[in-house]
Short mmCIF file of C-alpha atoms in Angstrom, two decimals:
data_model
loop_
_atom_site.label_atom_id
_atom_site.label_comp_id
_atom_site.label_asym_id
_atom_site.label_seq_id
_atom_site.Cartn_x
_atom_site.Cartn_y
_atom_site.Cartn_z
CA MET A 114 -210.69 45.17 135.08
CA VAL A 115 -212.83 47.30 132.57
CA GLU A 116 -213.66 46.41 128.94
CA ARG A 117 -214.37 49.22 126.56
CA LYS A 118 -217.20 48.87 124.42
CA LYS A 119 -216.23 48.53 121.10
CA GLY A 120 -216.93 45.93 118.17
CA PRO A 121 -215.19 42.63 117.51
CA GLU A 122 -212.46 42.05 115.00
CA MET A 123 -213.48 41.26 111.42
CA PRO A 124 -212.24 39.32 108.49
CA ILE A 125 -209.23 40.56 106.64
CA LEU A 126 -209.69 43.34 103.96
CA LYS A 127 -208.00 43.16 100.62
CA GLU A 128 -206.13 46.23 99.69
CA SER A 129 -207.99 46.48 96.25
CA ALA A 130 -211.27 46.83 98.29
CA GLN A 131 -209.95 49.31 100.72
CA ALA A 132 -208.70 51.67 97.81
CA GLU A 133 -212.22 51.85 96.37
CA ARG A 134 -213.50 54.31 99.01
CA GLU A 135 -212.45 57.78 98.82
CA ILE A 136 -212.63 60.36 101.24
CA SER A 137 -215.74 62.62 100.36
CA ALA A 138 -215.46 66.54 99.99
CA SER A 139 -217.40 66.98 103.47
CA GLU A 140 -214.70 64.78 105.03
CA ARG A 141 -211.70 66.92 104.03
CA PRO A 142 -210.19 69.50 106.34
CA THR A 143 -211.13 73.11 104.98
CA ASN A 144 -209.42 74.86 107.84
CA PRO A 145 -206.42 73.42 108.71
CA VAL A 146 -204.84 73.99 111.83
CA PRO A 147 -201.85 76.49 111.20
CA LYS A 148 -198.56 75.03 112.01
CA LYS A 149 -196.79 76.64 114.80
CA GLU A 150 -193.54 78.24 114.16
CA LYS A 151 -190.70 76.05 114.86
CA HIS A 152 -187.46 76.97 117.28
CA GLU A 153 -184.21 75.34 116.95
CA ASP A 154 -183.29 75.59 120.32
CA ARG A 155 -186.58 74.93 122.47
CA LEU A 156 -189.12 72.15 122.45
CA ASN A 157 -191.51 72.34 119.56
CA VAL A 158 -195.07 71.06 120.53
CA GLU A 159 -197.96 70.00 117.97
CA SER A 160 -201.28 68.45 119.27
CA MET A 161 -204.47 67.51 117.70
CA SER A 162 -207.60 65.93 119.14
CA ILE A 163 -210.61 64.67 116.78
CA SER A 164 -214.04 63.90 118.14
CA LYS A 165 -215.91 60.68 117.04
CA GLY A 166 -218.01 63.04 114.72
CA VAL A 167 -221.11 65.13 114.28
CA GLY A 168 -224.19 63.76 116.43
CA ARG A 169 -221.96 61.47 118.48
CA ALA A 170 -221.05 61.50 121.98
CA PRO A 171 -218.86 64.20 123.46
CA ASN A 172 -215.02 64.07 123.03
CA GLU A 173 -213.86 61.85 125.74
CA ASP A 174 -210.31 62.51 125.11
CA ALA A 175 -208.48 65.17 126.95
CA TYR A 176 -204.66 66.54 126.68
CA PHE A 177 -202.52 69.13 127.72
CA GLU A 178 -199.08 70.61 126.77
CA GLN A 179 -197.18 72.54 129.15
CA VAL A 180 -193.60 74.20 128.10
CA ASP A 181 -191.36 76.02 130.73
CA GLU A 182 -190.44 79.53 129.93
CA ASN A 183 -187.14 78.76 128.48
CA GLY A 184 -188.51 76.05 126.20
CA GLU A 185 -186.17 73.39 127.60
CA THR A 186 -188.58 71.38 129.62
CA GLY A 187 -192.10 70.30 129.96
CA LEU A 188 -195.03 68.25 130.86
CA PHE A 189 -197.40 66.58 128.54
CA GLY A 190 -200.35 64.37 128.82
CA VAL A 191 -203.23 62.62 127.03
CA GLY A 192 -206.09 60.82 128.37
CA ASP A 193 -209.18 58.63 127.26
CA GLY A 194 -212.23 58.45 128.95
CA MET A 195 -213.57 54.80 129.50
CA GLY A 196 -216.15 53.74 127.07
CA GLY A 197 -219.20 52.17 128.36
CA TYR A 198 -219.54 54.50 131.34
CA PRO A 199 -221.09 58.03 131.43
CA GLY A 200 -218.90 60.76 132.23
CA GLY A 201 -215.59 59.82 130.33
CA ASP A 202 -215.08 63.34 129.40
CA VAL A 203 -215.52 64.68 132.69
CA ALA A 204 -212.93 61.91 134.21
CA SER A 205 -210.22 62.75 131.56
CA GLN A 206 -210.37 66.34 131.80
CA THR A 207 -210.36 66.07 135.71
CA ILE A 208 -206.97 63.89 135.52
CA MET A 209 -205.35 65.91 132.85
CA GLU A 210 -206.18 69.23 135.02
CA ALA A 211 -204.94 67.99 138.07
CA ILE A 212 -201.55 66.55 136.92
CA ARG A 213 -201.08 69.63 134.92
CA ALA A 214 -201.37 71.68 138.20
CA GLY A 215 -198.83 70.10 139.73
CA ALA A 216 -196.17 70.90 136.89
CA THR A 217 -194.57 73.53 139.02
CA THR A 218 -193.50 70.87 141.64
CA LEU A 219 -191.64 69.18 138.98
CA ASP A 220 -190.10 72.50 137.69
CA GLU A 221 -188.80 73.32 141.19
CA ILE A 222 -186.97 69.89 141.47
CA ALA A 223 -185.31 70.63 138.04
CA ARG A 224 -184.27 73.91 139.13
CA ARG A 225 -182.61 72.66 142.13
CA ARG A 226 -180.80 70.17 140.34
CA ALA A 227 -179.43 72.59 137.81
CA LYS A 228 -177.93 74.28 140.98
CA GLY A 229 -176.15 71.45 142.24
CA ASP A 230 -178.60 70.02 144.58
CA ALA A 231 -177.88 66.05 144.91
CA ASP A 232 -181.23 65.41 146.17
CA ALA A 233 -183.07 66.68 143.19
CA SER A 234 -182.42 63.76 141.03
CA ILE A 235 -184.09 62.47 138.07
CA HIS A 236 -185.37 59.81 140.28
CA ALA A 237 -187.02 62.37 142.72
CA GLU A 238 -188.47 63.88 139.81
CA ALA A 239 -190.11 60.72 138.72
CA GLU A 240 -191.47 59.93 142.27
CA ALA A 241 -193.06 63.49 142.27
CA LEU A 242 -194.86 62.74 139.09
CA ARG A 243 -196.02 59.41 140.36
CA ARG A 244 -197.28 61.25 143.32
CA LEU A 245 -198.95 63.99 141.20
CA MET A 246 -200.69 60.99 139.26
CA TYR A 247 -201.94 59.52 142.56
CA MET A 248 -203.20 63.02 143.64
CA ALA A 249 -204.99 63.10 140.44
CA GLU A 250 -206.77 59.86 141.33
CA VAL A 251 -207.76 61.37 144.68
CA ARG A 252 -209.25 64.45 142.82
CA LEU A 253 -211.30 62.26 140.30
CA GLN A 254 -212.62 60.44 143.24
CA LYS A 255 -213.95 63.62 144.88
CA VAL A 256 -215.33 64.73 141.84
CA ARG A 257 -217.32 61.38 141.50
CA GLU A 258 -218.54 61.67 145.13
CA GLN A 259 -220.03 65.31 144.13
CA SER A 260 -221.53 64.25 140.72
CA PRO A 261 -224.90 62.59 140.04
CA PRO A 262 -225.02 58.76 140.45
CA LEU A 263 -225.11 58.37 136.72
CA LEU A 264 -221.17 59.37 136.80
CA ALA A 265 -220.23 57.08 139.75
CA GLN A 266 -218.28 54.56 137.41
CA MET A 267 -216.55 57.14 135.25
CA GLY A 268 -212.97 56.52 134.59
CA THR A 269 -210.06 57.39 132.15
CA THR A 270 -206.64 56.20 130.96
CA GLY A 271 -203.76 58.67 131.11
CA THR A 272 -200.11 58.76 129.94
CA VAL A 273 -197.96 61.54 130.97
CA VAL A 274 -194.46 62.37 129.84
CA ARG A 275 -192.19 64.86 131.66
CA LEU A 276 -189.22 66.08 129.66
CA THR A 277 -186.66 67.17 131.66
CA LYS A 278 -182.74 67.62 131.78
CA ASP A 279 -179.88 66.29 134.20
CA GLU A 280 -177.19 68.00 135.50
CA ARG A 281 -175.11 67.78 132.43
CA GLY A 282 -177.86 69.27 130.37
CA LEU A 283 -178.85 65.90 128.83
CA SER A 284 -182.60 65.37 128.10
CA TRP A 285 -184.50 62.57 129.70
CA ALA A 286 -188.04 61.39 129.51
CA ILE A 287 -190.15 60.33 132.74
CA ILE A 288 -193.24 58.50 131.63
CA GLY A 289 -196.20 57.67 133.78
CA GLN A 290 -198.90 55.54 132.23
CA VAL A 291 -202.26 54.16 133.42
CA GLY A 292 -204.29 52.13 130.89
CA ASP A 293 -203.60 52.18 127.25
CA SER A 294 -202.83 55.39 126.04
CA ARG A 295 -199.46 55.19 124.51
CA ALA A 296 -195.93 56.97 124.38
CA TYR A 297 -193.42 56.30 121.64
CA LEU A 298 -189.82 57.57 121.05
CA LEU A 299 -188.99 58.46 117.46
CA HIS A 300 -185.03 58.27 117.16
CA PRO A 301 -183.32 60.81 114.80
CA ASP A 302 -182.38 57.69 112.55
CA GLY A 303 -186.08 56.81 112.12
CA ARG A 304 -186.44 54.00 114.70
CA LEU A 305 -189.68 54.18 116.50
CA ARG A 306 -189.74 52.90 120.20
CA THR A 307 -192.64 52.01 122.11
CA LEU A 308 -192.22 53.45 125.71
CA THR A 309 -195.45 51.96 127.41
CA LEU A 310 -197.06 48.74 127.86
CA ASP A 311 -200.92 48.54 127.67
CA ALA A 312 -202.64 47.60 130.84
CA HIS A 313 -203.91 44.33 129.15
CA PRO A 314 -204.30 41.24 131.25
CA ALA A 315 -202.34 39.06 128.46
CA LEU A 316 -199.41 41.57 128.35
CA ASP A 317 -199.24 41.87 131.89
CA PHE A 318 -199.07 38.12 132.20
CA ILE A 319 -195.82 38.20 129.95
CA ARG A 320 -194.73 41.07 131.90
CA VAL A 321 -194.70 39.01 134.99
CA GLN A 322 -193.44 35.71 133.45
CA TYR A 323 -190.81 37.25 131.16
CA GLY A 324 -190.10 40.99 132.10
CA GLU A 325 -191.11 44.15 130.56
CA GLU A 326 -188.65 44.30 127.54
CA ALA A 327 -190.29 40.91 126.37
CA ALA A 328 -193.85 41.97 127.00
CA ILE A 329 -193.32 45.32 125.10
CA ARG A 330 -191.60 43.25 122.13
CA VAL A 331 -194.84 41.03 122.24
CA GLN A 332 -196.86 44.16 122.14
CA ASP A 333 -194.82 45.47 119.24
CA ILE A 334 -195.45 42.27 117.25
CA LEU A 335 -199.02 42.26 117.74
CA ASP A 336 -199.40 46.14 116.54
CA GLU A 337 -197.88 44.99 113.22
CA LEU A 338 -200.48 42.19 112.91
CA LEU A 339 -203.83 42.58 111.03
CA GLY A 340 -205.54 40.12 113.40
CA ARG A 341 -205.68 36.63 114.68
CA GLU A 342 -206.77 35.19 111.39
CA GLN A 343 -203.42 36.70 109.75
CA LEU A 344 -201.55 35.35 112.59
CA SER A 345 -202.93 31.75 112.30
CA LEU A 346 -201.73 31.91 108.67
CA LEU A 347 -198.46 32.95 109.38
CA GLN A 348 -198.03 30.41 112.02
CA LEU A 349 -199.23 27.69 109.71
CA ALA A 350 -196.78 28.87 107.10
CA ILE A 351 -193.87 28.52 109.81
CA LYS A 352 -195.22 24.88 110.68
CA GLU A 353 -195.04 23.77 107.14
CA GLY A 354 -191.81 25.47 106.38
CA ARG A 355 -192.98 27.79 103.90
CA ALA A 356 -191.65 31.61 103.51
CA LEU A 357 -193.78 34.28 104.98
CA PRO A 358 -195.29 36.60 102.42
CA SER A 359 -193.19 39.63 101.82
CA ASP A 360 -196.04 42.17 103.06
CA ALA A 361 -196.73 40.02 106.14
CA GLY A 362 -195.45 43.19 108.44
CA VAL A 363 -193.44 40.88 110.80
CA THR A 364 -190.48 38.21 110.50
CA ARG A 365 -190.36 34.45 111.04
CA ASP A 366 -188.29 35.26 114.33
CA GLU A 367 -191.00 37.70 115.41
CA VAL A 368 -194.03 35.21 114.80
CA GLU A 369 -191.96 32.51 116.75
CA PHE A 370 -191.21 35.00 119.61
CA LEU A 371 -194.88 35.56 119.99
CA THR A 372 -196.01 32.11 119.90
CA LYS A 373 -193.37 31.18 122.51
CA HIS A 374 -194.31 33.89 124.84
CA MET A 375 -198.08 33.75 124.61
CA GLY A 376 -199.24 30.33 123.26
CA VAL A 377 -202.61 29.52 121.74
CA GLY A 378 -204.70 30.36 124.83
CA LEU A 379 -203.41 33.53 125.57
CA ILE A 380 -203.39 34.74 121.74
CA ASP A 381 -207.07 34.04 121.71
CA TYR A 382 -207.65 35.72 125.07
CA TYR A 383 -205.97 38.86 123.58
CA PHE A 384 -207.98 38.99 120.42
CA ILE A 385 -211.02 38.28 122.08
CA TYR A 386 -210.78 40.76 124.62
CA ARG A 387 -208.43 43.35 122.97
CA SER A 388 -210.28 46.44 124.10
CA THR A 389 -210.03 45.33 127.85
CA VAL A 390 -208.11 47.85 130.08
CA GLN A 391 -207.39 47.08 133.71
CA GLY A 392 -206.39 49.57 136.59
CA ALA A 393 -207.70 52.89 135.02
CA PHE A 394 -208.09 55.96 136.86
CA GLY A 395 -211.16 55.88 138.73
CA HIS A 396 -210.93 52.00 138.86
CA HIS A 397 -207.95 51.23 141.12
CA PRO A 398 -205.29 52.62 138.88
CA GLN A 399 -201.84 50.68 138.35
CA ILE A 400 -199.23 53.64 137.83
CA LYS A 401 -196.33 52.42 135.85
CA MET A 402 -193.45 54.65 135.52
CA ASN A 403 -190.34 54.40 133.14
CA VAL A 404 -187.35 56.86 132.41
CA VAL A 405 -185.49 57.02 129.29
CA PRO A 406 -182.82 59.15 127.85
CA VAL A 407 -183.94 61.43 124.89
CA PRO A 408 -181.40 61.98 122.30
CA PRO A 409 -181.32 65.40 120.48
CA GLY A 410 -183.31 65.67 117.56
CA SER A 411 -185.72 62.93 118.93
CA ASN A 412 -189.72 63.16 118.78
CA ILE A 413 -192.01 62.14 121.57
CA ALA A 414 -195.35 61.21 120.50
CA LEU A 415 -198.34 60.67 123.12
CA CYS A 416 -201.61 59.37 121.57
CA THR A 417 -204.91 57.60 122.68
CA ASP A 418 -205.82 54.20 121.67
CA ALA A 419 -207.52 55.23 118.49
CA ILE A 420 -204.12 55.65 117.13
CA SER A 421 -202.41 52.55 118.36
CA ASP A 422 -205.35 50.21 117.96
CA GLY A 423 -206.52 51.44 114.71
CA LEU A 424 -202.93 51.83 112.76
CA LEU A 425 -200.37 49.39 112.41
CA LYS A 426 -196.83 50.42 114.19
CA ARG A 427 -195.23 50.80 110.76
CA GLU A 428 -198.21 53.00 109.68
CA ILE A 429 -197.39 55.19 112.84
CA ARG A 430 -193.74 55.29 112.02
CA ALA A 431 -194.48 56.33 108.29
CA ILE A 432 -196.74 59.04 109.27
CA LEU A 433 -194.21 60.47 111.80
CA LEU A 434 -191.43 60.56 109.42
CA GLY A 435 -193.78 62.02 106.72
CA ALA A 436 -193.08 58.87 104.41
CA TYR A 437 -196.78 58.64 103.15
CA ASP A 438 -195.50 56.75 100.12
CA GLU A 439 -195.02 53.81 102.51
CA LEU A 440 -198.36 53.69 103.85
CA PRO A 441 -200.16 50.53 102.29
CA TYR A 442 -203.64 51.43 102.33
CA GLN A 443 -205.01 54.10 100.13
CA ASP A 444 -207.45 55.75 102.27
CA VAL A 445 -205.18 56.21 105.15
CA LYS A 446 -202.37 57.38 103.09
CA GLU A 447 -204.87 60.05 101.53
CA ALA A 448 -206.09 61.12 104.87
CA ALA A 449 -202.70 61.37 106.25
CA SER A 450 -201.01 63.23 103.35
CA MET A 451 -203.57 66.07 103.41
CA TRP A 452 -201.48 67.17 106.62
CA SER A 453 -198.10 67.25 105.13
CA ASN A 454 -195.43 67.91 107.98
CA MET A 455 -197.97 68.13 110.55
CA PRO A 456 -197.49 64.51 112.24
CA ALA A 457 -200.06 64.94 115.06
CA GLN A 458 -202.87 66.13 112.56
CA ALA A 459 -201.81 63.45 110.23
CA LEU A 460 -201.84 60.60 112.65
CA ALA A 461 -205.30 61.91 113.97
CA TYR A 462 -207.11 62.05 110.72
CA ALA A 463 -205.42 58.69 109.66
CA ALA A 464 -206.97 56.83 112.79
CA LYS A 465 -210.24 58.73 112.24
CA GLU A 466 -210.28 57.34 108.55
CA ARG A 467 -209.39 53.80 109.81
CA GLY A 468 -211.81 53.72 112.41
CA GLU A 469 -214.80 55.22 110.02
CA GLU A 470 -214.23 52.18 107.78
CA ARG A 471 -216.28 50.05 110.19
CA GLU A 472 -219.24 51.67 108.98
CA TYR A 473 -218.76 50.31 105.58
CA LYS A 474 -219.36 46.86 104.19
CA ASP A 475 -215.60 46.40 103.38
CA PHE A 476 -213.20 47.49 105.94
CA HIS A 477 -209.61 47.00 107.46
CA PRO A 478 -209.46 44.16 110.24
CA ARG A 479 -207.80 46.63 112.74
CA SER A 480 -210.88 49.18 112.53
CA LYS A 481 -212.74 48.81 115.70
CA GLY A 482 -215.06 51.58 114.78
CA VAL A 483 -215.00 55.28 114.99
CA ASP A 484 -213.20 56.64 118.18
CA ASP A 485 -211.83 59.95 119.56
CA ALA A 486 -208.22 60.35 118.37
CA THR A 487 -205.61 62.73 120.22
CA VAL A 488 -202.18 63.10 119.45
CA VAL A 489 -199.60 65.17 121.39
CA MET A 490 -196.08 65.64 119.67
CA VAL A 491 -192.99 67.06 121.05
CA GLU A 492 -189.90 67.81 119.15
CA ILE A 493 -186.53 67.72 121.17
CA PRO A 494 -183.78 70.44 119.87
CA LYS A 495 -181.14 68.97 117.84
CA ARG A 496 -178.47 70.52 120.16
#
């Protein structure tokens, strides 16, 4: 089990105090990344990675995007080098490069399936991706052996998505995850579905006790909360029979579901050790796989934990939809809206803004300090 070196949670910030600080001219993007031309009949990809900032450590995130020549299938990944250990940038880059190098294996399975090979199933492709991730771990161990002792403990998270098609031509996402980098599915109707479960001991306990679906629902509820203090106030309101505030971000049923499945001890443990990750690459990785159908017109979003830790889930959804008016905090709204119709950039800069609030006297309770932020967005054709 590895704990990232990030700051503790702090008291809730009122929105009025949040709105007082504006983004300075030096923070505003002067050379926006040009938006790629979209194609109606192929996968469209947008990506962005922002480092902690000038004078800070190197960007420990890494990512890749690889689409086949027909634009119908692809392999995408994000990795976040472990904080607290030197060489996180080396570890994340090593893992991403090793997995990307094996994309041809997955392409070959997809081609065989298209030709009617019954053995080349979606399940076979998922197992091939799992093997690629284990082979990437072997590669990282070899790099560590050949590196100076200072890098002996380097590690990284990593989440990879393989977008492929079955024999009927329907799209599927095969997700492989190690650690706490996330994958989301934005449905055409605006629903945002979390596809991965963070490798946190508290969430893993719920998964073992109640199942994967319950654990992801708990994670989603936690992602809508400002912190432990807010949750305690909501639990007290329910106990006393009072209505929850309209801006609570969660319902009574959700708070009760969370309380039932976690209890006081597990809730306290989660918030105290919120940055804990178990089973990263380089530290006995626990590879979790998931396979889900992907409706036409959907979007897949991969991101490092600067996004999922810093932003509320409803903020992530609003940014992906371009619904900036729904963002409750002025600074995040301003940072995101500067990248209109460019969701990867908008998410990354919104998370950067949230993280930088840690350096000011008043800041949002989800801000744990500056961190590298990386997003890969993949848009699936509507037909």
